[in-house]
mmCIF file of C-alpha atoms and ligand atoms in Angstrom:
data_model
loop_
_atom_site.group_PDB
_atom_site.id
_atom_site.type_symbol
_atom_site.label_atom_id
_atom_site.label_comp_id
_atom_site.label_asym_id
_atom_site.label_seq_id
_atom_site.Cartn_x
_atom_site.Cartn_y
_atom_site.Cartn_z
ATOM 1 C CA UNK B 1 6.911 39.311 97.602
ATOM 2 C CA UNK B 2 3.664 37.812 96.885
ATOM 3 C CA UNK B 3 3.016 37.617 93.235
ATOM 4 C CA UNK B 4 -0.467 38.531 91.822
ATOM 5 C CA UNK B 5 -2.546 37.492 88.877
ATOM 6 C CA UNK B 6 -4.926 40.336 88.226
ATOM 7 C CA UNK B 7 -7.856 40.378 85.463
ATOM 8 C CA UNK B 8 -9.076 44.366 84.094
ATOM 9 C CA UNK B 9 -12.654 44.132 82.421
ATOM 10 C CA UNK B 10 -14.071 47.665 80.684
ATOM 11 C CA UNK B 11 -18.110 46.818 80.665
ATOM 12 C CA UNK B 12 -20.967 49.140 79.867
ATOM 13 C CA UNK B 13 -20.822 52.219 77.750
ATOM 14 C CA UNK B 14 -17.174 54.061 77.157
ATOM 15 C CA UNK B 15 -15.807 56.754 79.050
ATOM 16 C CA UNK B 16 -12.517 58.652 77.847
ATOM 17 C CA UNK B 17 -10.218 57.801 80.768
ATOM 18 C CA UNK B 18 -10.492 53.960 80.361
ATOM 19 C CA UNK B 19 -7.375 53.584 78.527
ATOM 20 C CA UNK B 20 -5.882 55.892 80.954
ATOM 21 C CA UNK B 21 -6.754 53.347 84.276
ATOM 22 C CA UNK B 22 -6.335 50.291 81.953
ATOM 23 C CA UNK B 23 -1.927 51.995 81.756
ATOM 24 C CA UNK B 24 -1.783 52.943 85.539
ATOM 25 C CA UNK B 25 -3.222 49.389 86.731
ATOM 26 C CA UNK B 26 -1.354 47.657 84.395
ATOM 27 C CA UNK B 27 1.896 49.378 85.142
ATOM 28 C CA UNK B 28 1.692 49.393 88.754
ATOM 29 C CA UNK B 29 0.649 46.018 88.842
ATOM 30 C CA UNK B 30 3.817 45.047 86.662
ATOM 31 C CA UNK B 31 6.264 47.257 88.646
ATOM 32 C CA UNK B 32 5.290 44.786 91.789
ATOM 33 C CA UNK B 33 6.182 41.894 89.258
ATOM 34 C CA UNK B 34 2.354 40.917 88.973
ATOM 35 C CA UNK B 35 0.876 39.409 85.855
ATOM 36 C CA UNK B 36 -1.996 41.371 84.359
ATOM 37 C CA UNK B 37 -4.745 40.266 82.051
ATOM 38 C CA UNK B 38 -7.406 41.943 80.059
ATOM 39 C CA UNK B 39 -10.841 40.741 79.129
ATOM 40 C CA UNK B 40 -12.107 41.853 75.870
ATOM 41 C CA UNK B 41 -15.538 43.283 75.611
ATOM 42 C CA UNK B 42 -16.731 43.013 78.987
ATOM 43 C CA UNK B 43 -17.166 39.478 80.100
ATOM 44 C CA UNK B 44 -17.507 38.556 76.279
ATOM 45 C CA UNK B 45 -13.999 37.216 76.288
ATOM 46 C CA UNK B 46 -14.664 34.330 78.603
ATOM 47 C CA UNK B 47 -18.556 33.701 78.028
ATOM 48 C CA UNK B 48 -18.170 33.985 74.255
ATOM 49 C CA UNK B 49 -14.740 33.372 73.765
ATOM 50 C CA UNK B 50 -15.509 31.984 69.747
ATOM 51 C CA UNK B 51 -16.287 35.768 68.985
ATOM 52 C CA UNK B 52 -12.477 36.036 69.528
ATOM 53 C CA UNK B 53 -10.238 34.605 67.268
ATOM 54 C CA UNK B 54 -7.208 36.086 68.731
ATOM 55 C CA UNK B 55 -8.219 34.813 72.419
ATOM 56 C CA UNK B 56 -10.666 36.454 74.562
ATOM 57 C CA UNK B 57 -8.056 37.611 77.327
ATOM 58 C CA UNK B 58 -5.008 39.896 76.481
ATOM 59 C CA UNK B 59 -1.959 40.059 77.753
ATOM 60 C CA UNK B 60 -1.570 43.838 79.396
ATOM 61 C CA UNK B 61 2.466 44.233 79.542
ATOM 62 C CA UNK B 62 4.385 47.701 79.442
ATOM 63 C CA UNK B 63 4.427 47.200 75.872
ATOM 64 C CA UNK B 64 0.581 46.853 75.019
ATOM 65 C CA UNK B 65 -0.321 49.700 77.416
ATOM 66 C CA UNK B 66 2.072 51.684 75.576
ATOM 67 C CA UNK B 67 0.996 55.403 74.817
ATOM 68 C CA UNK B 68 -2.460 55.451 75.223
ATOM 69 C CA UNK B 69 -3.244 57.788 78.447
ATOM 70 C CA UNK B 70 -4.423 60.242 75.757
ATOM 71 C CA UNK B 71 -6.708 57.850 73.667
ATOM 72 C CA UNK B 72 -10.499 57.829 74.323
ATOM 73 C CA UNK B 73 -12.655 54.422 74.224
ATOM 74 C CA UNK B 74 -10.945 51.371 75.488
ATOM 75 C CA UNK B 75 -8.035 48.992 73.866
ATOM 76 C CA UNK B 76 -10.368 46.116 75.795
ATOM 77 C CA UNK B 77 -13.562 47.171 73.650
ATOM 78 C CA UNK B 78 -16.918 46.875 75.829
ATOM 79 C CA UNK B 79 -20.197 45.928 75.281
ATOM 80 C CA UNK B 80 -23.541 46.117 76.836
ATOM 81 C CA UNK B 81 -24.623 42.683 76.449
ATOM 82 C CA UNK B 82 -21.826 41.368 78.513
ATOM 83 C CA UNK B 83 -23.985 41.180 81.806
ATOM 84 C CA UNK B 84 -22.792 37.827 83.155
ATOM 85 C CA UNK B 85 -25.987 37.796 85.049
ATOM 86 C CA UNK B 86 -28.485 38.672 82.476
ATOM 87 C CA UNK B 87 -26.153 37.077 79.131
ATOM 88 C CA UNK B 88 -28.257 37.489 76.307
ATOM 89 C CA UNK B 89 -28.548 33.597 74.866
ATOM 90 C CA UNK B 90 -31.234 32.725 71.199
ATOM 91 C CA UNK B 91 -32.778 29.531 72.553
ATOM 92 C CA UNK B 92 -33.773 27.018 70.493
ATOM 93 C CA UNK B 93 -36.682 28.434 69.203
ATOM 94 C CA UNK B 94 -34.676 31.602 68.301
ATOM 95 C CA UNK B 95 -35.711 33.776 70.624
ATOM 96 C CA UNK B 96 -33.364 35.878 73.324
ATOM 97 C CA UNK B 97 -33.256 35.235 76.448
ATOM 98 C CA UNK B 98 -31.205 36.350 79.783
ATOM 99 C CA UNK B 99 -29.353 33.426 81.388
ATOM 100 C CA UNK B 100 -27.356 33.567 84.224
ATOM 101 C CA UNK B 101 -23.579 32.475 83.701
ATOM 102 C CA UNK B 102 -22.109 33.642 87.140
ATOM 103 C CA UNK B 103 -20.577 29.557 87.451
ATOM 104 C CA UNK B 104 -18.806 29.631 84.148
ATOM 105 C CA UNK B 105 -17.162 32.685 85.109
ATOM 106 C CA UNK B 106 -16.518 31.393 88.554
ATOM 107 C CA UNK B 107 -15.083 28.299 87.128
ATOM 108 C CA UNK B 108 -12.866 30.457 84.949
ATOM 109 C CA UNK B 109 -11.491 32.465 87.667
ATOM 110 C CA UNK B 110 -10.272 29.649 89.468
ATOM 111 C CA UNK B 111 -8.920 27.657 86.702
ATOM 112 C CA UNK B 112 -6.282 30.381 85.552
ATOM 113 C CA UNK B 113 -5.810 31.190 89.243
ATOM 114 C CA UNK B 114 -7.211 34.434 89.089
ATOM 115 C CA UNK B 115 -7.146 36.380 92.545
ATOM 116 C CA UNK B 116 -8.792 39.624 91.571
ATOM 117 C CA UNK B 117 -10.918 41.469 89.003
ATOM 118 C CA UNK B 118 -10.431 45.055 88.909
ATOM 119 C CA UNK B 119 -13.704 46.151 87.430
ATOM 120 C CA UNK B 120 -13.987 49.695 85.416
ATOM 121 C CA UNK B 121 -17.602 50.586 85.283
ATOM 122 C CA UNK B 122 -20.390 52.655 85.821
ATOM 123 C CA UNK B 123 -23.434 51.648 88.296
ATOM 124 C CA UNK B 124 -24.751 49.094 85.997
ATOM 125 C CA UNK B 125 -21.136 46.892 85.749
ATOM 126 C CA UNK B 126 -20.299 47.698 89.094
ATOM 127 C CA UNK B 127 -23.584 46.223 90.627
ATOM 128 C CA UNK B 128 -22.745 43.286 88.629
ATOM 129 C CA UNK B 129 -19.420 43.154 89.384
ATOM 130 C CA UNK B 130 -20.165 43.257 93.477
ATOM 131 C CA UNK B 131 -22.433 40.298 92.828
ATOM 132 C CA UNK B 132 -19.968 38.303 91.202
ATOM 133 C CA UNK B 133 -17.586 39.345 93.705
ATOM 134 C CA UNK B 134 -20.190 37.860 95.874
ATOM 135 C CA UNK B 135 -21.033 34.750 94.497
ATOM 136 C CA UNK B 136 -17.357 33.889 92.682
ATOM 137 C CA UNK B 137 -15.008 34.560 96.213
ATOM 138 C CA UNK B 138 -12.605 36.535 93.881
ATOM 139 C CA UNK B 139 -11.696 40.105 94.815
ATOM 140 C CA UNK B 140 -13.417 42.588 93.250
ATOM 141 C CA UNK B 141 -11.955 46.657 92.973
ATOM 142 C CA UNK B 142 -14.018 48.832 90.638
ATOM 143 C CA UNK B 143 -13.072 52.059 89.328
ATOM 144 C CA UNK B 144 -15.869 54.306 88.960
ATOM 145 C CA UNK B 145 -16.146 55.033 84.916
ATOM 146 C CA UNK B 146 -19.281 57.120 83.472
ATOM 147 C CA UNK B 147 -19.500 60.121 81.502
ATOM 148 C CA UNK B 148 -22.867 60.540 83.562
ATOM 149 C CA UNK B 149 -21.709 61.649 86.979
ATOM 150 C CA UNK B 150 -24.067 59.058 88.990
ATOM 151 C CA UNK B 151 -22.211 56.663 90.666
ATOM 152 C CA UNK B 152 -22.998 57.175 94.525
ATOM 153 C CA UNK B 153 -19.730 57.163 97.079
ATOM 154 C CA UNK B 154 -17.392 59.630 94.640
ATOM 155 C CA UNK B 155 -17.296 62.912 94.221
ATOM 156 C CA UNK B 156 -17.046 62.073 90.371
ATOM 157 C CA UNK B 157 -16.490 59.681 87.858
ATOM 158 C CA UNK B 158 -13.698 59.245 85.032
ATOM 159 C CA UNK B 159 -15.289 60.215 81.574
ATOM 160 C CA UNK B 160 -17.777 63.404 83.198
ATOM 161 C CA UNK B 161 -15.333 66.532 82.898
ATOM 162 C CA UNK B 162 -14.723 65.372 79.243
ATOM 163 C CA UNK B 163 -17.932 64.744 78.381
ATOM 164 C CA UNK B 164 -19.301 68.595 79.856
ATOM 165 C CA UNK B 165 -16.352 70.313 78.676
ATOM 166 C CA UNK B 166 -17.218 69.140 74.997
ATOM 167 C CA UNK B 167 -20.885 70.201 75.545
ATOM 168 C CA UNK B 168 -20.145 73.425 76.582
ATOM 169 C CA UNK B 169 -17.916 73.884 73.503
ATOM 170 C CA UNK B 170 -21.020 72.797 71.504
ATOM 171 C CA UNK B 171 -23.735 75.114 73.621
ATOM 172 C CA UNK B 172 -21.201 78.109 73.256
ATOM 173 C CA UNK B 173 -21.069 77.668 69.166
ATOM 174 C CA UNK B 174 -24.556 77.118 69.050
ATOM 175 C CA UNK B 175 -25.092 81.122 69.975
ATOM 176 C CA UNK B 176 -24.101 82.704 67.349
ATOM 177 C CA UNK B 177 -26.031 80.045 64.877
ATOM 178 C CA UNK B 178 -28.803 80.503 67.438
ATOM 179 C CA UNK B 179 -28.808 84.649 67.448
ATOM 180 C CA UNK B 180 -28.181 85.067 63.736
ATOM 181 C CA UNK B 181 -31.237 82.995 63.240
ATOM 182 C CA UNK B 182 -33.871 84.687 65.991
ATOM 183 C CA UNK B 183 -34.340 80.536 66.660
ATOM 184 C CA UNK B 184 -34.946 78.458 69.826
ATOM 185 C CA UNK B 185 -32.059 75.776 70.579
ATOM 186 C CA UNK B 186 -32.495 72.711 71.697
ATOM 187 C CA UNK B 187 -29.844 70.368 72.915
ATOM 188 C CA UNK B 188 -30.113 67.087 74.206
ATOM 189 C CA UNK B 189 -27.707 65.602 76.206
ATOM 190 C CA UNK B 190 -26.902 62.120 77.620
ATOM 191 C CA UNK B 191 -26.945 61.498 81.727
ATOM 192 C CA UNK B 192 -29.905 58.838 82.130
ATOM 193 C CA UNK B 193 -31.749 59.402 84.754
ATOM 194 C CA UNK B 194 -29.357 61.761 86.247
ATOM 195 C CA UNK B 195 -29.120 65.826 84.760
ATOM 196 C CA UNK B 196 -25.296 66.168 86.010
ATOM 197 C CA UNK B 197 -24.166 66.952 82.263
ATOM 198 C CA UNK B 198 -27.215 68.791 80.945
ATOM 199 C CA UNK B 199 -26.557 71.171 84.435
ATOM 200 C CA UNK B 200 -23.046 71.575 84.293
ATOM 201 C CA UNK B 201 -22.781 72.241 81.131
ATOM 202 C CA UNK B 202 -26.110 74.106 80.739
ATOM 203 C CA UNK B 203 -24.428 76.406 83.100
ATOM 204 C CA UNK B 204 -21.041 76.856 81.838
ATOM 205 C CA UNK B 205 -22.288 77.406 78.098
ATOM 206 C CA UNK B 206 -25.061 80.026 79.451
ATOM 207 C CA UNK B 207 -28.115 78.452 78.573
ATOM 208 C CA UNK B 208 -31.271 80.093 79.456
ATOM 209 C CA UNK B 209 -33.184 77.122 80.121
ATOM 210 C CA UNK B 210 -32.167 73.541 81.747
ATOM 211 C CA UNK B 211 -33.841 70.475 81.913
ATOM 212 C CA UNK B 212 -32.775 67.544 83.908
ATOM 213 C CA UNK B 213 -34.405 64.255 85.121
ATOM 214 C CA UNK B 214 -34.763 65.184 88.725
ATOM 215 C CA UNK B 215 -37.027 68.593 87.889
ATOM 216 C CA UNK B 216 -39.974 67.098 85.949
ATOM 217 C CA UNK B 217 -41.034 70.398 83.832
ATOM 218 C CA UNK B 218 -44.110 72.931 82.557
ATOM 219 C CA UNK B 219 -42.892 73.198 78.879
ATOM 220 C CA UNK B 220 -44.978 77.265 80.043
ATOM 221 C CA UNK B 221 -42.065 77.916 81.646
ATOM 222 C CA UNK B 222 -39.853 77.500 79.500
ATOM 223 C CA UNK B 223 -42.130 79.163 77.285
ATOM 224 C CA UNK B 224 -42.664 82.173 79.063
ATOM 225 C CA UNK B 225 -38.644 82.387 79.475
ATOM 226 C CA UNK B 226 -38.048 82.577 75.594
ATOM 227 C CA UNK B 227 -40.974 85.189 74.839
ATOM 228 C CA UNK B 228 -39.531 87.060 77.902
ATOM 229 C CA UNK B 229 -36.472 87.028 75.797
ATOM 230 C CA UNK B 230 -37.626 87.990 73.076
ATOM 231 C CA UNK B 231 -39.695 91.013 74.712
ATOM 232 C CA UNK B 232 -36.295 91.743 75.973
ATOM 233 C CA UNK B 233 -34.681 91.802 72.805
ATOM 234 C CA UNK B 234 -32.852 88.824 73.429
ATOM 235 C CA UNK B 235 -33.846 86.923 70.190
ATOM 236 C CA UNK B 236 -33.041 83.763 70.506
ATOM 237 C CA UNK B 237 -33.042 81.309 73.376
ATOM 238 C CA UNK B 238 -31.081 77.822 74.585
ATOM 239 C CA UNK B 239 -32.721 75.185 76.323
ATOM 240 C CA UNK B 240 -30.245 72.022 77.399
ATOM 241 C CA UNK B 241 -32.438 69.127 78.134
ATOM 242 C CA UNK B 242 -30.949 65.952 79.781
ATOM 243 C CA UNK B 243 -32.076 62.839 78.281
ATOM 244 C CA UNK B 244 -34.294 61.426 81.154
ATOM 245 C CA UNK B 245 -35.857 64.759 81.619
ATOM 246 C CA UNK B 246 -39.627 64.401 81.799
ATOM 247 C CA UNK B 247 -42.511 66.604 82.025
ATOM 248 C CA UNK B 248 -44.806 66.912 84.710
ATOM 249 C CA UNK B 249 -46.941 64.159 84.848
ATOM 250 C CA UNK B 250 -45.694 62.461 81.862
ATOM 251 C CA UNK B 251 -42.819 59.630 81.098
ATOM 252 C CA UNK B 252 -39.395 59.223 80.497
ATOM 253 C CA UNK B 253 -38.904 59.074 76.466
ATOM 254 C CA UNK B 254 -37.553 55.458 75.686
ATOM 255 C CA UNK B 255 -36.197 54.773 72.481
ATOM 256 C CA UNK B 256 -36.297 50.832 73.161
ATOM 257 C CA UNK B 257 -34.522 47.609 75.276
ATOM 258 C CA UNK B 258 -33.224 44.964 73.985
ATOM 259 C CA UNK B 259 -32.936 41.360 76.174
ATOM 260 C CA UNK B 260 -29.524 41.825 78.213
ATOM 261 C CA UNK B 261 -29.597 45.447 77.959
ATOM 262 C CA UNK B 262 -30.653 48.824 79.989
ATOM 263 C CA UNK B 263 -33.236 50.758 78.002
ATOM 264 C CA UNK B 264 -31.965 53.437 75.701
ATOM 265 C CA UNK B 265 -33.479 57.070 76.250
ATOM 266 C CA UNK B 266 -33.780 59.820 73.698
ATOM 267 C CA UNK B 267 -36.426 61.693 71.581
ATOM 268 C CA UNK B 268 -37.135 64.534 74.620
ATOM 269 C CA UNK B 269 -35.154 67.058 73.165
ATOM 270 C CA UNK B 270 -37.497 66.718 69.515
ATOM 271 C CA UNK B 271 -40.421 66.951 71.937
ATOM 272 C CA UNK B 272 -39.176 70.037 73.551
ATOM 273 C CA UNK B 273 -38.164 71.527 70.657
ATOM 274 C CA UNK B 274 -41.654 71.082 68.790
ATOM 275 C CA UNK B 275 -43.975 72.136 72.006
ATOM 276 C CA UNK B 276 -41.703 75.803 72.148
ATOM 277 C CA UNK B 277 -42.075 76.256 68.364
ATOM 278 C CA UNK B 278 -45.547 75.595 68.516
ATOM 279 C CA UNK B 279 -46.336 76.971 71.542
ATOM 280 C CA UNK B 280 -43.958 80.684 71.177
ATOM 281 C CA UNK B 281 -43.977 80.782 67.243
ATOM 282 C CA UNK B 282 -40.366 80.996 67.213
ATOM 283 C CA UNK B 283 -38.055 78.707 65.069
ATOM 284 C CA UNK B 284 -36.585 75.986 66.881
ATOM 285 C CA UNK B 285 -34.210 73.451 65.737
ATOM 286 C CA UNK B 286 -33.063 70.139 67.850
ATOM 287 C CA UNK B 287 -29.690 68.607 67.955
ATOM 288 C CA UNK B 288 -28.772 65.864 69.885
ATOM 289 C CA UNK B 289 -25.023 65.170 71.018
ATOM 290 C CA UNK B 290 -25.480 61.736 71.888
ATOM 291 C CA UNK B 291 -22.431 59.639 71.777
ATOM 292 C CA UNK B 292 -19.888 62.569 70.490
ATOM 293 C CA UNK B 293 -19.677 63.195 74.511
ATOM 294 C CA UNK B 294 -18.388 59.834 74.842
ATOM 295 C CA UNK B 295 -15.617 60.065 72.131
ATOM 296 C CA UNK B 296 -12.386 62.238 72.388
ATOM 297 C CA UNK B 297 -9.314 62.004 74.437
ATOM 298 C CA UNK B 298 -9.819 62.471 77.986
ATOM 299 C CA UNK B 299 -9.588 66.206 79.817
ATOM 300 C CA UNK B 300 -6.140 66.961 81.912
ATOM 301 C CA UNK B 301 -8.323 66.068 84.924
ATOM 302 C CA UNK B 302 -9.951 62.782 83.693
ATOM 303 C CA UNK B 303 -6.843 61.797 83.137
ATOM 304 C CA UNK B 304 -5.478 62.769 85.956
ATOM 305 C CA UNK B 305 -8.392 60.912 88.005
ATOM 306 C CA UNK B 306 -7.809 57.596 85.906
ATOM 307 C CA UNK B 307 -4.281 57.476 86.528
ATOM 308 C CA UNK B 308 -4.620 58.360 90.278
ATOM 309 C CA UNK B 309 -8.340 55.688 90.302
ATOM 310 C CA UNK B 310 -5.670 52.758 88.123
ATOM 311 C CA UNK B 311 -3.074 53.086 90.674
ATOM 312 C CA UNK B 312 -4.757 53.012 94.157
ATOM 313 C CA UNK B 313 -6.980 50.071 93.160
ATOM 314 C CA UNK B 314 -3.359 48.324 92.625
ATOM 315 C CA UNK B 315 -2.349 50.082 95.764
ATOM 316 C CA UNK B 316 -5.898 48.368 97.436
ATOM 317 C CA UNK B 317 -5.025 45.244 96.119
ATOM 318 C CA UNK B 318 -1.680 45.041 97.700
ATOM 319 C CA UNK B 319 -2.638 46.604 100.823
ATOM 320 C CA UNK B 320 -5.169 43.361 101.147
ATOM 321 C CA UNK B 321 -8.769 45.531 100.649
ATOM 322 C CA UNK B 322 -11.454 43.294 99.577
ATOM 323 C CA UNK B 323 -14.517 44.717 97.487
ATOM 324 C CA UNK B 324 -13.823 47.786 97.301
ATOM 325 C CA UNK B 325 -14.462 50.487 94.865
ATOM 326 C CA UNK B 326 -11.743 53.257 94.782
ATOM 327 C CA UNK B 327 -13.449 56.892 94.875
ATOM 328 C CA UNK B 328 -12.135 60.231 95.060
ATOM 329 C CA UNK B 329 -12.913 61.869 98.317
ATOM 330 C CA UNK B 330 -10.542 65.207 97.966
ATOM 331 C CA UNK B 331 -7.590 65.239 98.315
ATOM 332 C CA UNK B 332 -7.436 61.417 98.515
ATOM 333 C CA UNK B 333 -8.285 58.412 96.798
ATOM 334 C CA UNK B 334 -10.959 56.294 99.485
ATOM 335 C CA UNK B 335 -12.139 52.838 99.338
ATOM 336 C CA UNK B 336 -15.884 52.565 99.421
ATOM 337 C CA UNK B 337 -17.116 48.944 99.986
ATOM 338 C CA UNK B 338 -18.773 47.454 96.701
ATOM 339 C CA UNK B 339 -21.790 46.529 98.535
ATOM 340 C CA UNK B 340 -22.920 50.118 99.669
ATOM 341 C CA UNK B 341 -22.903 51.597 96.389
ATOM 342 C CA UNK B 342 -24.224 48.751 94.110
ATOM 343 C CA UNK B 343 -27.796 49.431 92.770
ATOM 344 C CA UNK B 344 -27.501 52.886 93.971
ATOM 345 C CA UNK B 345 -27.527 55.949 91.697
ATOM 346 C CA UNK B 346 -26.250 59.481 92.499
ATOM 347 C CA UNK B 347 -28.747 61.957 91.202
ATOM 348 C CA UNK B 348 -28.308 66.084 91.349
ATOM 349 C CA UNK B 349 -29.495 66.941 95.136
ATOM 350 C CA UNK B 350 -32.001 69.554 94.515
ATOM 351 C CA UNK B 351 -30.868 71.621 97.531
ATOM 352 C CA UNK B 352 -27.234 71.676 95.998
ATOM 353 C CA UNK B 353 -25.056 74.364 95.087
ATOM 354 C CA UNK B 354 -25.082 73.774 91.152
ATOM 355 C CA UNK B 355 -29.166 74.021 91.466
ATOM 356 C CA UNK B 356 -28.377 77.009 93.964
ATOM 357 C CA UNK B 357 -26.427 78.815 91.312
ATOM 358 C CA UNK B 358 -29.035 78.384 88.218
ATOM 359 C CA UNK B 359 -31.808 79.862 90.476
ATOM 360 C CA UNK B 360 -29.663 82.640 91.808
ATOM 361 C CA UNK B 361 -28.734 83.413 88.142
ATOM 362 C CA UNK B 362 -32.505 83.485 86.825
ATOM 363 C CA UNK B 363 -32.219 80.308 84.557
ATOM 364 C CA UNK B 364 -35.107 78.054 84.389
ATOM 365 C CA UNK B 365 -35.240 74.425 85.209
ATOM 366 C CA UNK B 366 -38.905 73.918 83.742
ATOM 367 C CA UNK B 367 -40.543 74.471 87.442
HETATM 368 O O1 F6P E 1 -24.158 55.604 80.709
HETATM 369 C C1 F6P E 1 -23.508 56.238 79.685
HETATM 370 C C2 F6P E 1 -24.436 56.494 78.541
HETATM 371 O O2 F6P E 1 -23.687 57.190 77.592
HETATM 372 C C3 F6P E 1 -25.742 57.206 78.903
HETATM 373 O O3 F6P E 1 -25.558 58.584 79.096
HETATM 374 C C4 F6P E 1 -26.601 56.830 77.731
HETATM 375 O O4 F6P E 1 -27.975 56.829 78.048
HETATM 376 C C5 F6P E 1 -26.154 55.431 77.422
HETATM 377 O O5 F6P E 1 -24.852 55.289 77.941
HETATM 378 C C6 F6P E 1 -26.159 55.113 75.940
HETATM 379 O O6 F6P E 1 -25.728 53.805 75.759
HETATM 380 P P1 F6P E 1 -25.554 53.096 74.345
HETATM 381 O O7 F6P E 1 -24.080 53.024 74.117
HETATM 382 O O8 F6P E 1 -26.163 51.770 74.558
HETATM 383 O O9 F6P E 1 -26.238 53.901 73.292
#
């Protein structure tokens, strides 16, 4: 039996699942007598290993993967200013920087006699984990992780049916607040630039109004569908808005970016909200769910995809596939080459069923 020696990184934002893959690669991985390693916080562990007092790799054994399927976040910790590529470094002057530390991790690979680095990440760690693929020679299998749907070549990512089935729970409570107060609702929702959660979950908590990035909006419209509400004695109204949802004409709303890092989004909902209260008279209040869709234990079925995503990229690695990502193509797991989905994003096709279904049902998506 060939023996392995397998590194697990957990980069980008969370995704309730992780812990879930980090179990099923780990014990897979052990069951074929392989030794399994995790890095903390990304690449953090290796670039920055004087962060870690206790060692910037951990030992993943049937004992430290013990019980955690259920637990949201990641026993690994992540970061997003671990991009190997882009490492955020204060030069002498004090400023930041982005420096590229591809060798040192190359280096490090081949010192400890790594032969593959199974990668759990959205599009953002699994573009850079293709490259270092790419420029290192290790073996790269990612597992598709995002609460935001967007990752082209899978039907869907770990971390999305937790994330929409806690928004609905929120959209649904914020009725009866909503209709005892004759106000207009506002949520915003996280996604990027893709409106997968503000969509589903518009949908399944009966909103009367969705926003998402790929419909730039009229705020009229939604306008005219809350005073046609109201002239219909529906009294109050409830507009999901995805984060990267812009108007016609106009921007994104960016928070900020720091060196290293994606730009943050945020502030559209508050923008939305103000135009409709200015623009129908009607109360409106904001709330934003941010990062509470990130938190939780997974769903059933997110943890049903991580342990099924943990175990075939184990399965890939002993069947010999090379830089792959592992995707779920019903009913099987597929291998997608790294290469064709890296620097791609998956946005909602506009001549797609979900769309399809808000249309047919007379909910407006701001066009
Ligand atoms: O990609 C996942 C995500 O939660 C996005 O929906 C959101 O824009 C971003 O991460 C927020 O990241 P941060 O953790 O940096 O606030």
């Amino acid at each position: 039996m060939t023996t392995k020696k397998i590194l697990v990184n957990t980069g980008g934002g969370d995704a309730p699942g992780l812990n879930a893959v980090i179990r099923a690669v780990t014990l897979s991985a052990v069951n074929l007598g392989w030794e399994v390693w995790g890095i903390r916080e990304g690449y953090r562990g290796i670039l920055a290993p004087d962060e870690f007092p206790d060692g910037g790799l951990v030992p993943l054994t049937k004992d430290t993967v013990r019980g955690i399927t259920h637990r949201g976040g990641t026993i690994l910790g992540t970061t997003n200013r671990g991009n190997p590529l882009k490492f955020p470094v204060q030069n002498d002057a004090g400023e930041w920087e982005e420096v590229n530390r591809c060798d040192e991790l190359t280096a490090f690979f081949k010192e400890n006699k790594f032969d593959t680095l199974v990668a759990i990440g959205g599009d953002g760690s699994l573009t850079i984990a293709d490259e270092i693929g790419r420029r290192s020679g290790i073996n790269v299998i990612g597992v598709p992780k995002t609460i935001d749907n967007d990752l082209e070549g899978t039907i869907a990512t770990f971390g999305f049916d937790t994330a929409i089935d806690f928004a609905t729970e929120c959209i649904d409570r914020l009725h009866t607040t909503a209709s005892s107060h004759n106000r207009i609702m506002v949520v915003e929702v996280m996604g990027r630039y893709a409106g997968w959660i503000a969509l589903f979950a518009g949908l399944a908590g009966t909103a009367d109004a969705i926003l998402i990035p790929e419909i730039p909006f009229d705020i009229n419209k939604v306008v005219g569908k809350c005073n046609d509400r109201v002239a219909n004695n529906r009294n109050f109204s409830i507009v999901v808005v995805g984060e990267g949802a812009k108007p016609i004409g106009g921007e994104i709303s960016v928070i900020g970016k720091n060196v290293g890092q994606a730009e943050r989004l945020g502030g559209v909902g508050q923008q939305v909200a103000h135009a409709l209260e200015e623009l129908t008279g009607q109360e409106t209040r904001c709330v934003v769910l941010g990062h509470l869709l990130r938190g939780g234990s997974p769903t059933t079925r997110d943890r049903m995809l991580s342990l099924r995503f943990g175990t075939a990229a184990v399965r890939a690695i002993q069947d010999g596939v090379q830089n792959v990502m592992v995707a779920l193509d019903p009913p099987n797991i597929a291998y997608i080459p790294l290469n064709e989905i890296a620097g791609k994003m998956k946005q909602v096709p506009l001549d797609g069923d979900a769309i399809l279904t808000a249309r047919s049902m007379g909910i407006c998506l701001g066009d």
